[in-house]
Coordinates of C-alpha atoms in Angstrom, one line a residue:
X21 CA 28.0 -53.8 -44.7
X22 CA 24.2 -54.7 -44.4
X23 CA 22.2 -52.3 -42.8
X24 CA 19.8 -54.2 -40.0
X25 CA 17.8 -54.0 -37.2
X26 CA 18.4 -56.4 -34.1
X27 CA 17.2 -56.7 -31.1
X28 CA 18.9 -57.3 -27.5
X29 CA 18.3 -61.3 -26.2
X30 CA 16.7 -60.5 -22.7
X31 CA 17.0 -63.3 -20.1
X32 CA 15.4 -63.7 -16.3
X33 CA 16.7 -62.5 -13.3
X34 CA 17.8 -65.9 -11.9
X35 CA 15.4 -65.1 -8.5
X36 CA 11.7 -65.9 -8.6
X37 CA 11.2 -63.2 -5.5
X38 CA 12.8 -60.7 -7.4
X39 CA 10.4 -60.2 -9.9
X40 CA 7.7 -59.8 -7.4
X41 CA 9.5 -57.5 -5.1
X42 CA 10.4 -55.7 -8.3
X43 CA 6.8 -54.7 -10.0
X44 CA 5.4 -54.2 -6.4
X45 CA 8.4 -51.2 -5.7
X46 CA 7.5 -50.2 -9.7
X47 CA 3.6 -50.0 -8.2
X48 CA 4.5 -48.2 -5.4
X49 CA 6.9 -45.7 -6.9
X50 CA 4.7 -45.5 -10.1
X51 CA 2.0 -44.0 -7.5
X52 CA 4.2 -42.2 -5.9
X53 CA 5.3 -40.0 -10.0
X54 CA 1.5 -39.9 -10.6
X55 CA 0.8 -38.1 -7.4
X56 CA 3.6 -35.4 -7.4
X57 CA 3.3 -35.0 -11.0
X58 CA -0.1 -34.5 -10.3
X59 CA 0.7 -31.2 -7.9
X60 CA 3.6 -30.5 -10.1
X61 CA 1.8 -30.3 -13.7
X62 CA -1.7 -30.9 -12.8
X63 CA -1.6 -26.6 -11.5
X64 CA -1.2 -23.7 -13.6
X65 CA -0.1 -20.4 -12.8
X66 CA -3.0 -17.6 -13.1
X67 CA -3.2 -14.0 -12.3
X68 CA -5.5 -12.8 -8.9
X69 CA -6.4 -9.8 -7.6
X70 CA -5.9 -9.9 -3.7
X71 CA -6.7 -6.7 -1.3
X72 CA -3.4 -7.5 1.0
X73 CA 0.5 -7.6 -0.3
X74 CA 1.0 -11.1 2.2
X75 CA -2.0 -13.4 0.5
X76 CA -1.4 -16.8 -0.1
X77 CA -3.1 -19.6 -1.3
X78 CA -2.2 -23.1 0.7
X79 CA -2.6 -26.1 -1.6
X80 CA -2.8 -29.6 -0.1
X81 CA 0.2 -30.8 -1.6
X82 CA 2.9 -28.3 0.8
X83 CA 1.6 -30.5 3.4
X84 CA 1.4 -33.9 2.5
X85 CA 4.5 -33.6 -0.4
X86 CA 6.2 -31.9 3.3
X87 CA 7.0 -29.0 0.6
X88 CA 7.0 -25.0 2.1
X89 CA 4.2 -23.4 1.3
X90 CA 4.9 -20.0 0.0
X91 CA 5.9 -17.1 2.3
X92 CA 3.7 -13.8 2.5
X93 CA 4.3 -11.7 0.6
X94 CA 6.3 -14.0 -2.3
X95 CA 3.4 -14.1 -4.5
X96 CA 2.0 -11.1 -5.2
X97 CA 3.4 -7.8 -6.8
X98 CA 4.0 -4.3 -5.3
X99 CA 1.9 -0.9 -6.2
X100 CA 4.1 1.0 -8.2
X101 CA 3.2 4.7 -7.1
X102 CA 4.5 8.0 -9.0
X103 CA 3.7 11.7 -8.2
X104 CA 0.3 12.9 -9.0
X105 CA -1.0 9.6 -8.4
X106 CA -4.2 9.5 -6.2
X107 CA -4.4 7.1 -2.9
X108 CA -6.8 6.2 0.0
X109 CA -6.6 4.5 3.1
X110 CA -8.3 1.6 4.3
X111 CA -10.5 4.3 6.0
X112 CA -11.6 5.7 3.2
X113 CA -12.2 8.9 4.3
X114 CA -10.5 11.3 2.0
X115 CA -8.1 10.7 -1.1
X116 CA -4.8 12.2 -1.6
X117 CA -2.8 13.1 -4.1
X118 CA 1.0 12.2 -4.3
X119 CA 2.6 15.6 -4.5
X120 CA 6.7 15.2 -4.0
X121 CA 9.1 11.5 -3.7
X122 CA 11.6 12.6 -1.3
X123 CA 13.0 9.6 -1.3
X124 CA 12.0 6.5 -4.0
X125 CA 12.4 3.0 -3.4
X126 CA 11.6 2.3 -7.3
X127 CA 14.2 3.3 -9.8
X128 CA 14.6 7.3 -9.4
X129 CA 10.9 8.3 -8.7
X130 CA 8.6 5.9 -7.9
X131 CA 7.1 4.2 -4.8
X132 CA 6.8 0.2 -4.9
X133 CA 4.2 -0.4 -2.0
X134 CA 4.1 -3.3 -0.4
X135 CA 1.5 -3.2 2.2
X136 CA 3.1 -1.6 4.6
X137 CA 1.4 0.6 7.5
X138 CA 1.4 3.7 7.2
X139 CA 3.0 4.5 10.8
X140 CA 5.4 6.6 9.7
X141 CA 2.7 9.0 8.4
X142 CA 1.4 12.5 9.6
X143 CA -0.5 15.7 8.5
X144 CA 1.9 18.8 9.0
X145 CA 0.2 21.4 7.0
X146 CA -3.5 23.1 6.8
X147 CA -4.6 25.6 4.1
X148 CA -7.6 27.3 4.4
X149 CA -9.2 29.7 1.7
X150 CA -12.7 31.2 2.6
X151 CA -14.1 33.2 0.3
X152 CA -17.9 34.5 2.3
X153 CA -18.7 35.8 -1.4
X154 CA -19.5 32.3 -2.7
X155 CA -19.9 30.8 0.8
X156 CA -17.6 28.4 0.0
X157 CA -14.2 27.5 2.1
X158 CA -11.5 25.4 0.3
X159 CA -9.2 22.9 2.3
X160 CA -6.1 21.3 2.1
X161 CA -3.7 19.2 4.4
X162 CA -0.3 17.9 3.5
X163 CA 0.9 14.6 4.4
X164 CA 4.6 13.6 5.1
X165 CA 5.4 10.4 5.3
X166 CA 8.8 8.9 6.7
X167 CA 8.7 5.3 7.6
X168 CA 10.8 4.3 10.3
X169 CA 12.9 2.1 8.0
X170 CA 13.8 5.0 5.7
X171 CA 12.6 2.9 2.6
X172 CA 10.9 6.1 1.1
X173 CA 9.4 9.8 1.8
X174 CA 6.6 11.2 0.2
X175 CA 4.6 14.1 0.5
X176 CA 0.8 14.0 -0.5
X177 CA -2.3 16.6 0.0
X178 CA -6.1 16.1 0.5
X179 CA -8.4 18.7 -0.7
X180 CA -12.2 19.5 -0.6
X181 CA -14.4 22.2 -0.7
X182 CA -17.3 23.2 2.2
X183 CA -19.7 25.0 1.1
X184 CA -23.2 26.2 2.2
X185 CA -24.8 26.4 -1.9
X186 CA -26.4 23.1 -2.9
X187 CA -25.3 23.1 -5.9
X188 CA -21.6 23.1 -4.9
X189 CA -21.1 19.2 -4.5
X190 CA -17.8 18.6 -2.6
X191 CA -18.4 16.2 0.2
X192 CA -15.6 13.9 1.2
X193 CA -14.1 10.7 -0.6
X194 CA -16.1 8.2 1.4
X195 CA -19.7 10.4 1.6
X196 CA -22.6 10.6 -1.0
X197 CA -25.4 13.0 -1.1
X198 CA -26.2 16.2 0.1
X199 CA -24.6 17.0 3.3
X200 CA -24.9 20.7 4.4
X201 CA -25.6 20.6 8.2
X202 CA -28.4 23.2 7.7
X203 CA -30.6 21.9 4.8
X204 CA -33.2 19.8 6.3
X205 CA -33.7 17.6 3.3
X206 CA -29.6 17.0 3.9
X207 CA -29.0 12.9 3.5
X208 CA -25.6 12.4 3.4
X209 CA -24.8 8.2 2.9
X210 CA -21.5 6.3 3.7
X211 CA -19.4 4.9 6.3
X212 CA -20.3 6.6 9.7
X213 CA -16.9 8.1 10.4
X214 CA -16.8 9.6 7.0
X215 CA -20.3 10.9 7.3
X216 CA -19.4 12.0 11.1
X217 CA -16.5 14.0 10.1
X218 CA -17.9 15.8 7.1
X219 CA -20.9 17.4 9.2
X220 CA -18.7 18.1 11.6
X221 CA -16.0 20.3 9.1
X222 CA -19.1 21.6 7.5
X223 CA -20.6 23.1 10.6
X224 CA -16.6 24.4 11.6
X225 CA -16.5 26.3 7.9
X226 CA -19.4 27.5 8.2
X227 CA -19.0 29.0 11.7
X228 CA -15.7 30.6 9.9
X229 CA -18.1 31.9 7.3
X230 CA -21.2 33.2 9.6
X231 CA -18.3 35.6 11.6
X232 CA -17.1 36.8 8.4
X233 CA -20.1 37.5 7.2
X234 CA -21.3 39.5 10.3
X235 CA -18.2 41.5 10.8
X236 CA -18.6 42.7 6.6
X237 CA -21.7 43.7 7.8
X238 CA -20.8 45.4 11.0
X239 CA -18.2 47.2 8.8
X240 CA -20.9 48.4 6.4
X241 CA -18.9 46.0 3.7
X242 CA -15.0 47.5 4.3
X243 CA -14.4 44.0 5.5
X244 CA -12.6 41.1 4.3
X245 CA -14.0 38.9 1.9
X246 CA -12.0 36.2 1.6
X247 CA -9.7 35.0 3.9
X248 CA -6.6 32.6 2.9
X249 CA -3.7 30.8 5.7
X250 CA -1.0 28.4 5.9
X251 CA -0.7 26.6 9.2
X252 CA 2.2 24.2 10.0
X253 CA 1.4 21.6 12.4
X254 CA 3.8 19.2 14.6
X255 CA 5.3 15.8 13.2
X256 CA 3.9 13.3 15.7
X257 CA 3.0 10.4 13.8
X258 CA 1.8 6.7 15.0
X259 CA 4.8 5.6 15.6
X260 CA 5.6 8.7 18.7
X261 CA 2.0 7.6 20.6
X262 CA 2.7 8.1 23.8
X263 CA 5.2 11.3 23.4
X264 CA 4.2 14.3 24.6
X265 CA 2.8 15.6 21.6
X266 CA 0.1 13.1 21.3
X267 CA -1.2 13.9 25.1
X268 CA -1.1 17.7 24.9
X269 CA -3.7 19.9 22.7
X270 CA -2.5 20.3 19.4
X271 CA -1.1 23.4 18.7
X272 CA -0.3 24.9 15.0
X273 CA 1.5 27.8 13.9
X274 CA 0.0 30.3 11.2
X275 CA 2.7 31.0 8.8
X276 CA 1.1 33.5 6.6
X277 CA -2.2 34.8 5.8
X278 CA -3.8 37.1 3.8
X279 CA -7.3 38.9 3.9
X280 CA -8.8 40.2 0.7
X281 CA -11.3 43.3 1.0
X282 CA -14.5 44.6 -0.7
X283 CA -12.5 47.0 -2.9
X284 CA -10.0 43.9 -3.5
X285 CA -7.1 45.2 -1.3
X286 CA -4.9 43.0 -0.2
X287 CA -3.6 42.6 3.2
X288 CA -0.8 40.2 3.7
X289 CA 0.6 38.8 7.1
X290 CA 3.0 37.1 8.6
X291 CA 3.5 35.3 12.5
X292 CA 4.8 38.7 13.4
X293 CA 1.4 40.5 12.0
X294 CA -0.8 38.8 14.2
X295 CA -2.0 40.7 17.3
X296 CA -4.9 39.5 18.8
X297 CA -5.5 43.4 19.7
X298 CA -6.5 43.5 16.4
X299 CA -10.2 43.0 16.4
X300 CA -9.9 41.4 12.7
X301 CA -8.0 39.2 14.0
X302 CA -9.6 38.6 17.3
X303 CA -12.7 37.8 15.5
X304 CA -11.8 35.4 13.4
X305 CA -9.0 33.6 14.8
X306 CA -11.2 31.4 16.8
X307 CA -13.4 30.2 14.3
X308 CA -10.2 29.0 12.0
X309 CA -8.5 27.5 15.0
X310 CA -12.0 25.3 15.3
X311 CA -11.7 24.6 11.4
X312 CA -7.8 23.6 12.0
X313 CA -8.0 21.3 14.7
X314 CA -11.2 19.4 13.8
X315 CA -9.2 19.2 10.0
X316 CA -5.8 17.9 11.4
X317 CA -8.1 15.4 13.7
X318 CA -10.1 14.1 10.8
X319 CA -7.4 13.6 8.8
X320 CA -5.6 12.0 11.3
X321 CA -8.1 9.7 11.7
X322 CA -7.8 8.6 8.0
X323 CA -4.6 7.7 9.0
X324 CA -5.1 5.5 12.1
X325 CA -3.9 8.1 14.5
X326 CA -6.3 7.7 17.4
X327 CA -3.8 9.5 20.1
X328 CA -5.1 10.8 22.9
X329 CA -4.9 14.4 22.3
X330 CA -7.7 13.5 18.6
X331 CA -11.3 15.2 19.6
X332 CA -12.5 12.9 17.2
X333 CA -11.1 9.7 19.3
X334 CA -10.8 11.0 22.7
X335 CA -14.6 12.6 24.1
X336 CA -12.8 14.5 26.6
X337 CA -9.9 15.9 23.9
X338 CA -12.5 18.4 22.4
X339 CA -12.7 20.7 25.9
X340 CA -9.2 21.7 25.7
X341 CA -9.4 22.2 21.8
X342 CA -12.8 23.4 20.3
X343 CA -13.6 26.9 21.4
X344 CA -17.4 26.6 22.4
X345 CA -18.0 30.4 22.3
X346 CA -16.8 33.1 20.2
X347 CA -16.3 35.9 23.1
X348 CA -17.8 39.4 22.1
X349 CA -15.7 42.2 20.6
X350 CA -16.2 46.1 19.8
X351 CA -17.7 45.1 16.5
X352 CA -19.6 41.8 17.1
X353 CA -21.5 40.4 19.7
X354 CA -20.4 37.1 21.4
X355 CA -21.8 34.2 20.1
X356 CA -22.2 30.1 20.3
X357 CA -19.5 27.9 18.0
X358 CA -22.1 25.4 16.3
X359 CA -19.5 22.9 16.3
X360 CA -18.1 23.9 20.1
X361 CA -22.1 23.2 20.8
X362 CA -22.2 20.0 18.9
X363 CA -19.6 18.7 21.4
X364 CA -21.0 19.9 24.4
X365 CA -24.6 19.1 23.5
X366 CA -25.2 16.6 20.7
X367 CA -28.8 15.4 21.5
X368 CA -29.2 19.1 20.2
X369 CA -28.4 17.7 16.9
X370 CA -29.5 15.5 14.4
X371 CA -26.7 13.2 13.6
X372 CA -26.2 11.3 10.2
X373 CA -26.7 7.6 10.4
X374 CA -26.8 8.2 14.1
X375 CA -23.0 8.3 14.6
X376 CA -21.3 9.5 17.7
X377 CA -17.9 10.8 19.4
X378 CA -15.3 8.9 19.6
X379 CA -15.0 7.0 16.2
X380 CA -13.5 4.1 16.7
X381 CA -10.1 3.2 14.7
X382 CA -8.8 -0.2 13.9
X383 CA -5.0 0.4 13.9
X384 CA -2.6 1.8 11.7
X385 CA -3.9 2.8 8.7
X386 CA -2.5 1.2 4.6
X387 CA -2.9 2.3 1.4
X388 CA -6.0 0.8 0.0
X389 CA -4.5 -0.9 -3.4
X390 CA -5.6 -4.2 -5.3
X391 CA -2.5 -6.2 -5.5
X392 CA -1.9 -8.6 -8.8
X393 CA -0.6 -12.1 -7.2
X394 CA 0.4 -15.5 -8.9
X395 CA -1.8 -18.3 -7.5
X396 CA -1.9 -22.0 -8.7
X397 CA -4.7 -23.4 -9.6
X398 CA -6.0 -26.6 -10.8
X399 CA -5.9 -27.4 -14.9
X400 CA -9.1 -28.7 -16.7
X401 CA -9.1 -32.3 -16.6
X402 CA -7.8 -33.5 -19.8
X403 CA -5.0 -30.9 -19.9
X404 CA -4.3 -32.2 -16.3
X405 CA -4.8 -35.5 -17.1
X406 CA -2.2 -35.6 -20.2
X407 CA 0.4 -33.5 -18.2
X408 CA 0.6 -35.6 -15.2
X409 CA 0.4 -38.8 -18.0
X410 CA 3.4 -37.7 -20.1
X411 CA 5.4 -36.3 -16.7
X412 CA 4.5 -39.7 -15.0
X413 CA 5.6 -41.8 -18.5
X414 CA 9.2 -39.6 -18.6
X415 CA 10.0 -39.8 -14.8
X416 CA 9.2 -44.1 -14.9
X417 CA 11.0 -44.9 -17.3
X418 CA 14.1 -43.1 -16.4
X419 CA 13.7 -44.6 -13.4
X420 CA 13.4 -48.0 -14.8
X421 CA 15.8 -48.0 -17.2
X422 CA 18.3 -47.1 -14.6
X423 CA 16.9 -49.9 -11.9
X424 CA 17.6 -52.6 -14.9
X425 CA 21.2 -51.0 -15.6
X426 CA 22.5 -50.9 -12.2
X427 CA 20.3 -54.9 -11.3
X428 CA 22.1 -56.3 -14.5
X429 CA 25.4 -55.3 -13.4
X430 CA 24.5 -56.8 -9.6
X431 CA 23.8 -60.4 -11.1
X432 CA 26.4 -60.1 -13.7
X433 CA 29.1 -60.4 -11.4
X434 CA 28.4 -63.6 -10.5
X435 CA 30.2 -66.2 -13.5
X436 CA 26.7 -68.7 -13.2
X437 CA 24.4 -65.6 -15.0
X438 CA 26.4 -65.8 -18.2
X439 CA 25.8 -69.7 -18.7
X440 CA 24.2 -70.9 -21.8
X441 CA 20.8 -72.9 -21.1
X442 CA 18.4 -75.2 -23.7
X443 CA 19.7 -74.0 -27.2
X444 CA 21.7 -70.9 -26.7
X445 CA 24.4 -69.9 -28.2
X446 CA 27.0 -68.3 -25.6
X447 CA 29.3 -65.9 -26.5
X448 CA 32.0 -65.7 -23.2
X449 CA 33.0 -69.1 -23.8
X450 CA 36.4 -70.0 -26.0
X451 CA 36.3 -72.0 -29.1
X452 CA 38.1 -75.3 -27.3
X453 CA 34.9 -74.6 -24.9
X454 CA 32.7 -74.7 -27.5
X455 CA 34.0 -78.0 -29.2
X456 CA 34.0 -79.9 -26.2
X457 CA 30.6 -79.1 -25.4
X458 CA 29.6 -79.6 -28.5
X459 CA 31.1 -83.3 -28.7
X460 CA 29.9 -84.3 -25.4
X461 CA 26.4 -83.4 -26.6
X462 CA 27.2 -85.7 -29.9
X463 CA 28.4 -88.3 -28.4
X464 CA 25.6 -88.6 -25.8
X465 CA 23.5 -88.6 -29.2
X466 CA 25.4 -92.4 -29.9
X467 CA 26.0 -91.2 -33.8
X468 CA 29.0 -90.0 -35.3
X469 CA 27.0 -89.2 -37.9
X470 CA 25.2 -86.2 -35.9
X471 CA 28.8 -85.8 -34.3
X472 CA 30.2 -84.6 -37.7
X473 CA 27.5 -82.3 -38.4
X474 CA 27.7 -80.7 -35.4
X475 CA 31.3 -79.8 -35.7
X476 CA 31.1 -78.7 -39.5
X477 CA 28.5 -76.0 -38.5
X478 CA 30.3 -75.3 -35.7
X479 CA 33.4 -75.0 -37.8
X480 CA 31.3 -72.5 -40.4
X481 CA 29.7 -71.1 -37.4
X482 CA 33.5 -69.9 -35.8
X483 CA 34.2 -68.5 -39.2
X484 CA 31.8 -66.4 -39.3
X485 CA 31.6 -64.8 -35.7
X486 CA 35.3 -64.6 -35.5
X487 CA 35.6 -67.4 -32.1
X488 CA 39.0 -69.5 -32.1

C-alpha cells in the first residue's frame, strides 16, 4: 500500500447569508477570546508586602468579565508567631516578647495571625525591681491574651528600664533620645503618646527612688536598697468595657515582695506581711502604687484599652488613682508626688512635643506585622502579548473546528447538499446512477464516439474505487 498525503474536498455552505453571519459571530467571539485571555494570561502572580491581613487589589476585569473579585483576606498569608518572638501594636508604644502558647492555632506551638484585634487582650501582672544604688528601676507587665473565639492564648511581657544616669539608655519602643524628666538638655523624639507616657513612668520611678533614697538616709544607711514586687492585676480586657472593672479605680494585689538591705539581708514578704503600721512599708507603698497604675494604664493604652477607669484616657481617672502627696511618717517628712503634681498642675511642667492628658486611642489595638500577599499584576508587553496570542489561537480554533462539525452535520441532512455539480465526481450515488448519468451526458454530446469513452473510463474508473 502507497503511503500518501490527501486532502479533504471542501465545498460551500449552500446559503450566501451564512457566510456573512458566520465570520461576523467569528469577529465578535474572536474579540471576545482576546479580551478574557487578555485578563486571564496577560497577569502574573507576584509577591507584596501589605500592612493589613484583608488587602486586595481590584482589577478591572472582576467587573466588566462580572467575575468576584477576591474576598479579604484570601490573598494574603498569616504571621506565623512562636515563643520568644518579639511583637508591637499598631501603637507602637512598647514591644513584647511572646513568653507561653497556651493554646496554638498552628501545628502544636505556633500562632498564625491573621489580623485580628487584639480585644481579647489584657495586662495582669506588674514587676517592679528598684535598686536606689544604681538609680535605676526595672519593669515588667505580662500580657494574657484570650480572644473571645478561643482560636489561641498567649502570654507575653514588656520590659524597660527607668533610670535617672544618662548613660543608662532604656526609653520605650516608640521614643528616641534622652528622656530623664530632670535633665534639662532632655529631648526625647517620637509619637506623642509614647513620648507622653515615658516622662510620665520616669517621673513615677523616680519618685519610688527619691523616698528610698531619703528613708536610707533617715536610717543612717540600715535601709533597703533595693526593692523587688509582683503585683497581679484584674482581667478586664476590651472586650468587658462597660463592666464594672473598667469604671472603678484599678486595684492590684501585691503577691510578694522582697526588700534588700545595706548589709544585703534579705527580707521577704508575702500579702500577709504587709501592714501599713509598718513605716517601711507605709513609706513606700504609695510611691509603687503611682508606678503600678500609671504602668498598667500605659500599657493598656498600647493595647487600645481607653476604658474609663485609664488616667491616661480619662482626665478625671487620675484623682481617684495617683496619690498627689506622700503623707509624712516618724521617719520622713511628707512630701509632693511629682507625677501626682504633673496631674494636678501641668503648666508646671514642661511637656515633650507639647502632649497632653487624655491621649487619644483609635480602637482596638493589632499586631503590627507586614503580611506577604499574592497580587496580579500586568506582564511586560511582549510576554503579554504572546500569551494572550497563543491562548486566543488555542481557544478559536477549538471553537471553530467544533462550529464547522456540528454546521456540516446541520446541512448534511438535507439529500440536495450531497449532489455532484460541474465536474465532480460523487461518491453516494450507485453505479446504475452513475451510468445513466453518464449516458445522458453522452448522448446530449450527439457522438457515440464520446459515448463509448465515457463508459470505458467509467468502467476502469468502478474497478478501481470498488462502485457496482
Amino acid at each position: 500500500m502507497a503511503i500518501t498525503v490527501d486532502y479533504p474536498l471542501t465545498r460551500p455552505f449552500p446559503s450566501r447569508w451564512f457566510a456573512i453571519v458566520t465570520y461576523s459571530m467569528a469577529f465578535v467571539l474572536l474579540t471576545l477570546f482576546v479580551v478574557v485571555n487578555t485578563a486571564l494570561a496577560g497577569y502574573e502572580t507576584i509577591t507584596v508586602f501589605a500592612d493589613s491581613f484583608n488587602a486586595t487589589r481590584p482589577l478591572w476585569f472582576h467587573k466588566f468579565l462580572m467575575t468576584q473579585a477576591p474576598k479579604p483576606g484570601t490573598l494574603c498569608d498569616a504571621k506565623l508567631f512562636n515563643v520568644g518572638d518579639t511583637l508591637s501594636t499598631n501603637y507602637s508604644i512598647f514591644q513584647w516578647q511572646l513568653e507561653y502558647i497556651h493554646r496554638a492555632n498552628a501545628g502544636s506551638s505556633g500562632i498564625a495571625y491573621k489580623g485580628t484585634p487584639l480585644d481579647g487582650c489584657d495586662v495582669t501582672f506588674i514587676y517592679v525591681d528598684a535598686d536606689i544604688r544604681s538609680w535605676n528601676v526595672d519593669v515588667t507587665g505580662v500580657m494574657t491574651c484570650k480572644p473571645p473565639d478561643g482560636s489561641y492564648e498567649i502570654t507575653a511581657r514588656s520590659s524597660y528600664s527607668i533610670s535617672a544616669l544618662s548613660g543608662n539608655y532604656h526609653p520605650i519602643m516608640g521614643v528616641t533620645g534622652t528622656s530623664n524628666p530632670r535633665a534639662a538638655s532632655s529631648t526625647p523624639r517620637g509619637d506623642g503618646r509614647a513620648v507622653l507616657i515615658n516622662f510620665m513612668t520616669q517621673l513615677a520611678g523616680l519618685d519610688l527612688a527619691d523616698r528610698m533614697q531619703l528613708r536610707l538616709r533617715a536610717q543612717e544607711l540600715t535601709s533597703p536598697v533595693r526593692v523587688s514586687l509582683a503585683a497581679q492585676l484584674p482581667w478586664c480586657p476590651q472586650t468587658m468595657t462597660g463592666d464594672t472593672c473598667s469604671l472603678i479605680p484599678p486595684t492590684f494585689t501585691i503577691l510578694e515582695a522582697d526588700a534588700v538591705f545595706s548589709n544585703t539581708t534579705l527580707v521577704q514578704l508575702g500579702p500577709a506581711d504587709l501592714d501599713f503600721s509598718n513605716p517601711l512599708i507605709n513609706e513606700l507603698y504609695p510611691p509603687v502604687a503611682n508606678l503600678i497604675q500609671i504602668l498598667y494604664a500605659s500599657w493598656r493604652v498600647d493595647l487600645g484599652i481607653a476604658s474609663r477607669n485609664n488616667l491616661l484616657t480619662n482626665e478625671n481617672a487620675w484623682q481617684s488613682t495617683i496619690n498627689t502627696t506622700f503623707a509624712g511618717t516618724s521617719t520622713l517628712q511628707g512630701a509632693t508626688s511629682e507625677l501626682g503634681h504633673l496631674f494636678s498642675t501641668p503648666g508646671d511642667f514642661q511637656l515633650p512635643n507639647g502632649s497632653t492628658v487624655p491621649l487619644s486611642t483609635s480602637g482596638t489595638a493589632e499586631v503590627r506585622v507586614v503580611y506577604p500577599c499574592k497580587f496580579q499584576q500586568p506582564k511586560k508587553l511582549a510576554s503579554a502579548v504572546i500569551a494572550v496570542i497563543s491562548a486566543t489561537a488555542a481557544m478559536f480554533s477549538a471553537a471553530w473546528g467544533v462550529f464547522i462539525i456540528i454546521a456540516s452535520a446541520i446541512v448534511k441532512r438535507d439529500h440536495k447538499a450531497n449532489e455532484c455539480s460541474h465536474t465532480c465526481v460523487c461518491m453516494d450515488l450507485s453505479f446504475g446512477e452513475l451510468v445513466e448519468l453518464t449516458m445522458t451526458l453522452a448522448y446530449s454530446l450527439s457522438d457515440t464516439m464520446w459515448a463509448r469513452i465515457i463508459i470505458t473510463n467509467l468502467v476502469q474508473f468502478s474497478v478501481m474505487t470498488g462502485i457496482g
